[in-house]
Short mmCIF file of C-alpha atoms (C1' of nucleotides) in Angstrom, two decimals:
data_model
loop_
_atom_site.label_atom_id
_atom_site.label_comp_id
_atom_site.label_asym_id
_atom_site.label_seq_id
_atom_site.Cartn_x
_atom_site.Cartn_y
_atom_site.Cartn_z
CA MET A 1 0.00 0.00 0.00
CA PRO A 2 1.04 3.55 -0.30
CA ARG A 3 2.52 5.27 2.68
CA ARG A 4 -0.40 6.18 4.86
CA ALA A 5 -0.59 9.03 7.33
CA ASP A 6 1.12 8.09 10.56
CA LEU A 7 -0.93 8.69 13.67
CA SER A 8 1.79 7.94 16.22
CA ASP A 9 2.03 11.59 17.19
CA THR A 10 -1.58 12.54 17.15
CA PHE A 11 -3.10 13.86 20.36
CA CYS A 12 -5.88 11.33 20.17
CA PRO A 13 -4.90 8.29 22.25
CA VAL A 14 -7.13 5.94 20.29
CA GLY A 15 -5.41 7.01 17.09
CA ARG A 16 -2.01 6.35 18.63
CA SER A 17 -3.05 2.93 19.92
CA ALA A 18 -4.57 2.08 16.56
CA GLU A 19 -1.14 2.40 14.92
CA LEU A 20 -0.07 -0.68 16.85
CA LEU A 21 -3.31 -2.43 17.76
CA GLY A 22 -5.13 -1.86 14.49
CA ASP A 23 -3.30 -4.84 13.08
CA ARG A 24 -4.58 -8.38 13.08
CA ALA A 25 -1.13 -9.93 13.43
CA VAL A 26 -0.18 -7.80 16.44
CA LEU A 27 -3.40 -8.73 18.18
CA LEU A 28 -2.95 -12.44 17.56
CA ILE A 29 0.67 -12.35 18.73
CA LEU A 30 -0.33 -10.46 21.87
CA ARG A 31 -3.00 -13.05 22.57
CA ASP A 32 -0.44 -15.83 22.34
CA LEU A 33 2.01 -13.98 24.57
CA PHE A 34 -0.70 -13.48 27.18
CA PHE A 35 -1.35 -17.21 27.04
CA GLY A 36 2.27 -17.89 27.82
CA ARG A 37 3.44 -18.81 24.34
CA ARG A 38 6.90 -17.28 24.14
CA ARG A 39 8.71 -19.13 21.36
CA PHE A 40 8.71 -17.89 17.79
CA GLU A 41 7.73 -21.20 16.26
CA ALA A 42 4.89 -21.74 18.71
CA ILE A 43 3.45 -18.35 17.82
CA VAL A 44 3.78 -19.03 14.09
CA ALA A 45 2.06 -22.40 14.48
CA ASN A 46 -0.78 -21.19 16.67
CA THR A 47 -1.59 -17.94 14.88
CA GLY A 48 -1.30 -19.41 11.39
CA LEU A 49 0.61 -16.29 10.32
CA GLY A 50 3.70 -16.53 8.13
CA PRO A 51 7.11 -16.38 9.83
CA GLN A 52 8.06 -13.15 8.03
CA LEU A 53 4.95 -11.45 9.35
CA VAL A 54 5.54 -12.68 12.89
CA SER A 55 9.18 -11.64 12.67
CA ALA A 56 8.31 -8.17 11.38
CA ARG A 57 5.61 -7.62 13.99
CA LEU A 58 7.77 -8.81 16.88
CA LYS A 59 10.42 -6.32 15.78
CA LEU A 60 7.81 -3.57 15.71
CA MET A 61 6.46 -4.58 19.11
CA GLU A 62 9.98 -4.59 20.49
CA LYS A 63 10.54 -1.09 19.11
CA GLU A 64 7.28 0.03 20.70
CA GLY A 65 8.38 -1.42 24.00
CA VAL A 66 5.66 -4.01 24.47
CA VAL A 67 7.85 -7.11 24.09
CA GLU A 68 11.43 -7.99 24.97
CA ARG A 69 13.71 -10.58 23.38
CA HIS A 70 15.42 -12.91 25.82
CA ALA A 71 18.10 -15.44 24.96
CA TYR A 72 17.23 -18.53 26.98
CA GLN A 73 20.22 -20.49 25.77
CA ALA A 74 23.50 -19.57 24.12
CA ARG A 75 24.40 -22.59 21.97
CA PRO A 76 22.51 -22.90 19.74
CA PRO A 77 21.20 -19.35 20.11
CA ARG A 78 17.57 -19.48 21.11
CA HIS A 79 15.29 -16.63 21.98
CA GLU A 80 11.93 -16.11 23.46
CA TYR A 81 9.66 -13.11 23.59
CA ARG A 82 8.18 -11.71 26.75
CA LEU A 83 5.67 -8.98 27.43
CA THR A 84 7.11 -5.92 29.13
CA ALA A 85 5.16 -3.98 31.76
CA LYS A 86 3.84 -1.81 28.94
CA GLY A 87 2.84 -4.96 27.08
CA LYS A 88 1.17 -6.55 30.09
CA ASP A 89 -0.78 -3.34 30.52
CA LEU A 90 -2.54 -4.17 27.24
CA PHE A 91 -4.41 -6.86 29.14
CA ASP A 92 -7.48 -4.64 29.49
CA VAL A 93 -7.69 -4.22 25.72
CA LEU A 94 -7.43 -7.93 24.94
CA TYR A 95 -9.77 -8.81 27.78
CA ALA A 96 -12.33 -6.30 26.52
CA MET A 97 -12.09 -7.85 23.06
CA ARG A 98 -12.61 -11.29 24.54
CA ASN A 99 -15.61 -10.13 26.55
CA TRP A 100 -17.21 -8.47 23.57
CA ALA A 101 -16.80 -11.51 21.33
CA GLU A 102 -18.13 -13.88 23.99
CA ARG A 103 -21.15 -11.65 24.61
CA TRP A 104 -22.07 -11.39 20.94
CA ALA A 105 -21.09 -14.84 19.75
CA TYR A 106 -24.60 -16.22 19.63
CA ALA A 107 -26.72 -13.12 19.41
CA GLU A 108 -29.08 -14.44 16.73
CA GLY A 109 -30.81 -16.93 18.97
CA GLU A 110 -28.36 -19.70 18.24
CA THR A 111 -27.28 -21.85 21.09
CA GLY A 112 -23.56 -21.94 21.55
CA THR A 113 -21.29 -24.26 23.39
CA GLY A 114 -20.66 -21.65 26.05
CA PRO A 115 -17.57 -19.49 26.45
CA ALA A 116 -14.28 -20.68 24.94
CA MET A 117 -12.57 -20.01 28.23
CA ARG A 118 -13.97 -19.52 31.69
CA TYR A 119 -12.08 -17.08 33.89
CA ILE A 120 -11.97 -17.50 37.63
CA HIS A 121 -10.99 -14.65 39.93
CA ARG A 122 -8.11 -16.07 41.96
CA ALA A 123 -8.81 -13.83 44.92
CA CYS A 124 -12.36 -15.00 45.54
CA GLY A 125 -12.99 -17.98 43.24
CA THR A 126 -15.84 -16.38 41.31
CA ASP A 127 -16.38 -17.06 37.62
CA VAL A 128 -16.13 -13.51 36.27
CA GLY A 129 -18.20 -14.18 33.15
CA THR A 130 -17.67 -11.28 30.77
CA SER A 131 -17.38 -8.42 33.24
CA THR A 132 -14.56 -5.97 33.78
CA VAL A 133 -15.17 -6.07 37.52
CA CYS A 134 -15.44 -9.25 39.54
CA PRO A 135 -19.17 -9.95 40.06
CA GLY A 136 -18.33 -11.69 43.34
CA CYS A 137 -16.13 -9.20 45.18
CA GLY A 138 -16.36 -6.05 43.05
CA GLN A 139 -12.62 -5.76 42.49
CA PRO A 140 -11.36 -4.49 39.11
CA LEU A 141 -9.66 -7.28 37.16
CA ARG A 142 -6.00 -6.99 36.21
CA TYR A 143 -3.44 -9.14 34.45
CA GLY A 144 -2.64 -12.12 36.64
CA ASP A 145 -5.83 -11.93 38.69
CA LEU A 146 -7.56 -14.53 36.56
CA LYS A 147 -7.19 -18.24 36.07
CA GLY A 148 -8.34 -19.40 32.63
CA GLU A 149 -9.97 -22.74 31.98
CA PRO A 150 -10.15 -23.42 28.25
CA SER A 151 -13.13 -25.37 26.96
CA ALA A 152 -12.58 -28.75 25.35
CA ALA A 153 -13.40 -27.24 21.95
CA LEU A 154 -10.74 -24.56 22.28
CA ARG A 155 -8.12 -27.04 23.44
CA ALA A 156 -8.89 -29.31 20.50
CA GLU A 157 -8.62 -26.44 18.03
CA GLN A 158 -5.27 -25.32 19.39
CA ALA A 159 -3.92 -28.88 19.40
CA ALA A 160 -4.94 -29.23 15.75
CA ARG A 161 -2.86 -26.17 14.88
CA GLY A 162 0.13 -27.54 16.71
CA GLY A 163 0.00 -24.68 19.16
CA MET B 1 -2.52 -9.34 -0.21
CA PRO B 2 -3.35 -12.94 -0.70
CA ARG B 3 -6.40 -14.37 0.90
CA ARG B 4 -5.53 -14.94 4.52
CA ALA B 5 -7.02 -17.48 6.86
CA ASP B 6 -10.35 -16.27 8.20
CA LEU B 7 -10.70 -16.43 11.96
CA SER B 8 -14.39 -15.51 12.17
CA ASP B 9 -15.33 -19.02 13.18
CA THR B 10 -12.49 -19.83 15.52
CA PHE B 11 -13.37 -20.69 19.09
CA CYS B 12 -10.97 -18.08 20.39
CA PRO B 13 -12.90 -14.87 21.03
CA VAL B 14 -9.83 -12.67 20.62
CA GLY B 15 -9.22 -14.20 17.20
CA ARG B 16 -12.83 -13.50 16.20
CA SER B 17 -12.66 -9.91 17.43
CA ALA B 18 -9.35 -9.40 15.68
CA GLU B 19 -11.02 -10.08 12.33
CA LEU B 20 -12.94 -6.83 12.76
CA LEU B 21 -10.89 -4.84 15.26
CA GLY B 22 -7.45 -5.71 13.93
CA ASP B 23 -7.88 -3.02 11.35
CA ARG B 24 -6.75 0.55 11.71
CA ALA B 25 -9.60 1.96 9.64
CA VAL B 26 -12.30 0.18 11.65
CA LEU B 27 -10.84 1.45 14.89
CA LEU B 28 -10.64 5.05 13.67
CA ILE B 29 -14.20 4.93 12.34
CA LEU B 30 -15.45 3.48 15.63
CA ARG B 31 -13.69 6.25 17.52
CA ASP B 32 -15.43 8.86 15.40
CA LEU B 33 -18.81 7.19 15.83
CA PHE B 34 -18.33 7.13 19.59
CA PHE B 35 -17.58 10.84 19.44
CA GLY B 36 -20.88 11.43 17.71
CA ARG B 37 -19.60 11.90 14.17
CA ARG B 38 -22.23 10.20 12.06
CA ARG B 39 -21.86 11.61 8.57
CA PHE B 40 -19.71 9.94 5.95
CA GLU B 41 -17.85 13.09 4.95
CA ALA B 42 -17.12 14.04 8.55
CA ILE B 43 -15.57 10.63 9.18
CA VAL B 44 -13.49 10.85 6.02
CA ALA B 45 -12.24 14.32 6.98
CA ASN B 46 -11.42 13.50 10.58
CA THR B 47 -9.82 10.11 10.09
CA GLY B 48 -7.82 11.12 7.03
CA LEU B 49 -8.78 7.83 5.38
CA GLY B 50 -9.83 7.66 1.75
CA PRO B 51 -13.56 7.56 0.96
CA GLN B 52 -13.30 4.10 -0.63
CA LEU B 53 -11.80 2.70 2.52
CA VAL B 54 -14.39 4.33 4.75
CA SER B 55 -17.14 3.11 2.45
CA ALA B 56 -15.80 -0.45 2.42
CA ARG B 57 -15.34 -0.55 6.18
CA LEU B 58 -18.76 0.88 6.93
CA LYS B 59 -20.27 -1.84 4.73
CA LEU B 60 -18.29 -4.46 6.65
CA MET B 61 -19.30 -3.00 9.98
CA GLU B 62 -22.92 -2.95 8.88
CA LYS B 63 -22.64 -6.61 7.89
CA GLU B 64 -21.12 -7.39 11.28
CA GLY B 65 -23.97 -5.60 12.97
CA VAL B 66 -22.01 -2.86 14.71
CA VAL B 67 -23.37 0.07 12.69
CA GLU B 68 -26.68 0.90 11.04
CA ARG B 69 -27.40 3.16 8.09
CA HIS B 70 -30.15 5.68 8.66
CA ALA B 71 -31.64 7.97 6.04
CA TYR B 72 -32.06 11.30 7.78
CA GLN B 73 -33.65 12.97 4.76
CA ALA B 74 -35.24 11.64 1.60
CA ARG B 75 -34.52 14.30 -1.03
CA PRO B 76 -31.64 14.44 -1.67
CA PRO B 77 -30.94 11.04 -0.13
CA ARG B 78 -28.68 11.51 2.88
CA HIS B 79 -27.53 8.90 5.31
CA GLU B 80 -25.82 8.72 8.58
CA TYR B 81 -24.23 5.87 10.44
CA ARG B 82 -25.07 4.94 14.00
CA LEU B 83 -23.65 2.41 16.39
CA THR B 84 -25.97 -0.46 17.19
CA ALA B 85 -26.15 -1.99 20.67
CA LYS B 86 -23.44 -4.42 19.57
CA GLY B 87 -21.38 -1.48 18.37
CA LYS B 88 -21.87 0.53 21.54
CA ASP B 89 -20.74 -2.51 23.48
CA LEU B 90 -17.30 -2.00 21.91
CA PHE B 91 -16.90 0.97 24.23
CA ASP B 92 -14.82 -1.06 26.67
CA VAL B 93 -12.33 -1.92 23.94
CA LEU B 94 -11.89 1.65 22.72
CA TYR B 95 -11.78 2.97 26.26
CA ALA B 96 -9.10 0.43 27.19
CA MET B 97 -7.06 1.53 24.17
CA ARG B 98 -7.44 5.15 25.24
CA ASN B 99 -6.39 4.37 28.78
CA TRP B 100 -3.34 2.43 27.68
CA ALA B 101 -2.16 5.16 25.33
CA GLU B 102 -2.66 7.88 27.92
CA ARG B 103 -0.80 5.89 30.54
CA TRP B 104 2.21 5.22 28.31
CA ALA B 105 2.30 8.47 26.37
CA TYR B 106 5.17 9.99 28.31
CA ALA B 107 6.82 6.98 29.84
CA GLU B 108 10.40 8.07 29.13
CA GLY B 109 10.41 10.89 31.63
CA GLU B 110 9.09 13.45 29.20
CA THR B 111 6.55 15.89 30.48
CA GLY B 112 3.41 15.87 28.43
CA THR B 113 0.54 18.29 28.17
CA GLY B 114 -1.67 15.95 30.16
CA PRO B 115 -4.43 13.74 28.79
CA ALA B 116 -5.98 14.59 25.44
CA MET B 117 -9.40 14.25 27.00
CA ARG B 118 -10.50 14.24 30.58
CA TYR B 119 -13.44 12.01 31.42
CA ILE B 120 -15.83 12.88 34.20
CA HIS B 121 -18.14 10.29 35.72
CA ARG B 122 -21.59 11.82 35.31
CA ALA B 123 -22.99 10.00 38.32
CA CYS B 124 -20.53 11.39 40.86
CA GLY B 125 -18.50 14.10 39.12
CA THR B 126 -15.14 12.38 39.59
CA ASP B 127 -12.38 12.62 36.99
CA VAL B 128 -11.89 8.94 36.22
CA GLY B 129 -8.30 9.30 35.00
CA THR B 130 -7.37 6.10 33.17
CA SER B 131 -9.26 3.56 35.27
CA THR B 132 -11.92 1.10 34.24
CA VAL B 133 -13.75 1.67 37.50
CA CYS B 134 -14.65 5.09 38.85
CA PRO B 135 -12.03 5.99 41.49
CA GLY B 136 -14.64 8.09 43.28
CA CYS B 137 -17.62 5.76 43.65
CA GLY B 138 -16.24 2.40 42.51
CA GLN B 139 -18.83 1.86 39.78
CA PRO B 140 -17.77 0.14 36.54
CA LEU B 141 -17.78 2.60 33.65
CA ARG B 142 -20.06 2.04 30.67
CA TYR B 143 -20.87 3.83 27.46
CA GLY B 144 -22.73 7.02 28.29
CA ASP B 145 -21.51 7.21 31.88
CA LEU B 146 -18.72 9.60 31.00
CA LYS B 147 -18.56 13.21 29.92
CA GLY B 148 -15.48 13.99 27.84
CA GLU B 149 -13.68 17.30 27.94
CA PRO B 150 -11.18 17.53 25.09
CA SER B 151 -7.97 19.44 25.71
CA ALA B 152 -7.27 22.58 23.70
CA ALA B 153 -4.56 20.70 21.77
CA LEU B 154 -6.98 17.96 20.70
CA ARG B 155 -9.64 20.45 19.67
CA ALA B 156 -7.12 22.38 17.60
CA GLU B 157 -5.92 19.23 15.87
CA GLN B 158 -9.43 18.13 14.97
CA ALA B 159 -10.35 21.60 13.73
CA ALA B 160 -7.26 21.55 11.49
CA ARG B 161 -8.49 18.35 9.88
CA GLY B 162 -11.91 19.79 9.27
CA GLY B 163 -13.45 17.22 11.59
"C1'" DA C 1 -27.46 28.45 -15.23
"C1'" DT C 2 -23.88 27.94 -12.16
"C1'" DA C 3 -22.00 26.62 -7.93
"C1'" DG C 4 -22.16 23.79 -3.91
"C1'" DT C 5 -22.84 19.68 -0.87
"C1'" DA C 6 -23.19 14.81 0.55
"C1'" DA C 7 -22.18 10.30 -0.33
"C1'" DC C 8 -20.13 7.84 -2.61
"C1'" DT C 9 -17.39 4.95 -7.10
"C1'" DA C 10 -13.41 4.42 -10.61
"C1'" DT C 11 -8.61 4.22 -11.85
"C1'" DG C 12 -3.77 3.35 -11.58
"C1'" DA C 13 0.40 3.22 -8.61
"C1'" DT C 14 2.45 1.32 -4.67
"C1'" DA C 15 3.15 -1.56 -0.80
"C1'" DA C 16 1.81 -5.29 2.47
"C1'" DT C 17 0.82 -10.14 2.91
"C1'" DC C 18 0.84 -14.89 1.70
"C1'" DA C 19 2.68 -19.52 0.28
"C1'" DT C 20 6.60 -21.81 -0.36
"C1'" DA C 21 11.27 -22.63 -0.01
"C1'" DG C 22 15.75 -21.90 1.88
"C1'" DT C 23 19.49 -20.68 5.54
"C1'" DG C 24 22.56 -21.12 9.72
"C1'" DA C 25 23.65 -23.04 13.96
"C1'" DC C 26 23.58 -26.59 16.52
"C1'" DA C 27 21.95 -31.61 18.88
"C1'" DA C 28 20.84 -36.42 18.71
"C1'" DG C 29 20.84 -40.85 16.84
"C1'" DA C 30 22.38 -44.61 13.29
"C1'" DT D 1 30.53 -39.44 10.15
"C1'" DC D 2 26.27 -38.84 8.08
"C1'" DT D 3 21.64 -38.02 8.25
"C1'" DT D 4 17.76 -36.16 10.35
"C1'" DG D 5 15.58 -32.74 13.27
"C1'" DT D 6 14.70 -28.27 15.69
"C1'" DC D 7 14.51 -23.32 16.20
"C1'" DA D 8 14.52 -18.88 14.52
"C1'" DC D 9 14.38 -16.82 11.19
"C1'" DT D 10 15.22 -14.67 5.70
"C1'" DA D 11 14.30 -14.71 0.45
"C1'" DT D 12 11.32 -14.84 -3.55
"C1'" DG D 13 7.41 -14.14 -6.47
"C1'" DA D 14 2.34 -13.80 -6.83
"C1'" DT D 15 -1.60 -11.55 -5.23
"C1'" DT D 16 -4.37 -8.03 -3.19
"C1'" DA D 17 -5.32 -3.97 -0.16
"C1'" DT D 18 -4.72 0.83 0.23
"C1'" DC D 19 -3.77 5.41 -1.25
"C1'" DA D 20 -4.12 9.74 -4.02
"C1'" DT D 21 -6.69 11.76 -7.25
"C1'" DA D 22 -10.49 12.39 -10.03
"C1'" DG D 23 -15.19 11.56 -11.36
"C1'" DT D 24 -20.33 10.58 -10.51
"C1'" DT D 25 -25.13 11.13 -8.95
"C1'" DA D 26 -28.70 13.61 -7.06
"C1'" DC D 27 -30.17 17.10 -5.39
"C1'" DT D 28 -30.49 22.49 -3.18
"C1'" DA D 29 -29.41 27.34 -3.22
"C1'" DT D 30 -28.54 31.68 -5.56
#
DNA sequence: ATAGTAACTATGATAATCATAGTGACAAGA
DNA sequence: TCTTGTCACTATGATTATCATAGTTACTAT
């Protein structure tokens, strides 16, 4: 595509975020990182994206300060990618996307198989459903507060992708 | 680009959301709709996107059920676009993006001009800062609960774009 | 009759993405 | 030693999305 207008320096914070987050690949990679997938090949396999795309986006995300490259062994050189504090702070965005999709998955009167993943608030044991605040204890939900339990369907799908 | 794998039917809700939200244009159009910009030309002017892109994305968003076309006069035919309930429910996502960008705008020790927009909780008058829950009364924040006050810098920027 | 506005569509250039294949550095097993 | 395998990528060519610019349709206003 032609060079589009860059919104990185706009005053509007949504415009600035959209430069990074308005990209399917970035979102999928972030999802995988939040799920604990740190190795390049695992991310490629699970997202279904090409390795060049994953490579390019990880470089961008590193430049933006949301991920960090760590060498976890020297010979042969092997790296993994980890979310930085700035990256972990994107939890609210991904969680909001998850909540929205779960709420509107079967809006047309279809019956679904239930949520892909149930989230339990560690502090009080409540299933948080699709809320931003724990329905049991009223606490706002942050990264690390939740324990995810993937449904059988989700686990099967990920296994099929080799992720 | 070549036809990429479609994730609309994946079990993962983030993957499904990313099909729509992992797109810069969609995000910018949603932002404008949340700010009350409903006319095609106003969205084109403010986002800086080309009219073909805005047209294509509005069609997609209509298909996905997040916006609705309304004729607001018959002769000459004039339309506007409005968020549906499903569209309004994306507030959490956009608000989380806003919060993240405002929190990390000046992370390197720079001094900024403050937030682009201050949000006041209508119910209790508290400036909510960048939290998902009102720091004054503890209520979760939903679409319509907040009154935005754009900074002078943001207003100037939007005026310069003709938005 | 001319100019203006709103909501688009058409065209051609450019750039991003994909599928597929290949590379470099090493480990493990036959 | 030779082959196979793993991880983390890079290279290549085809395809398609996006942009800038211009044009269209259907009216209203002067």
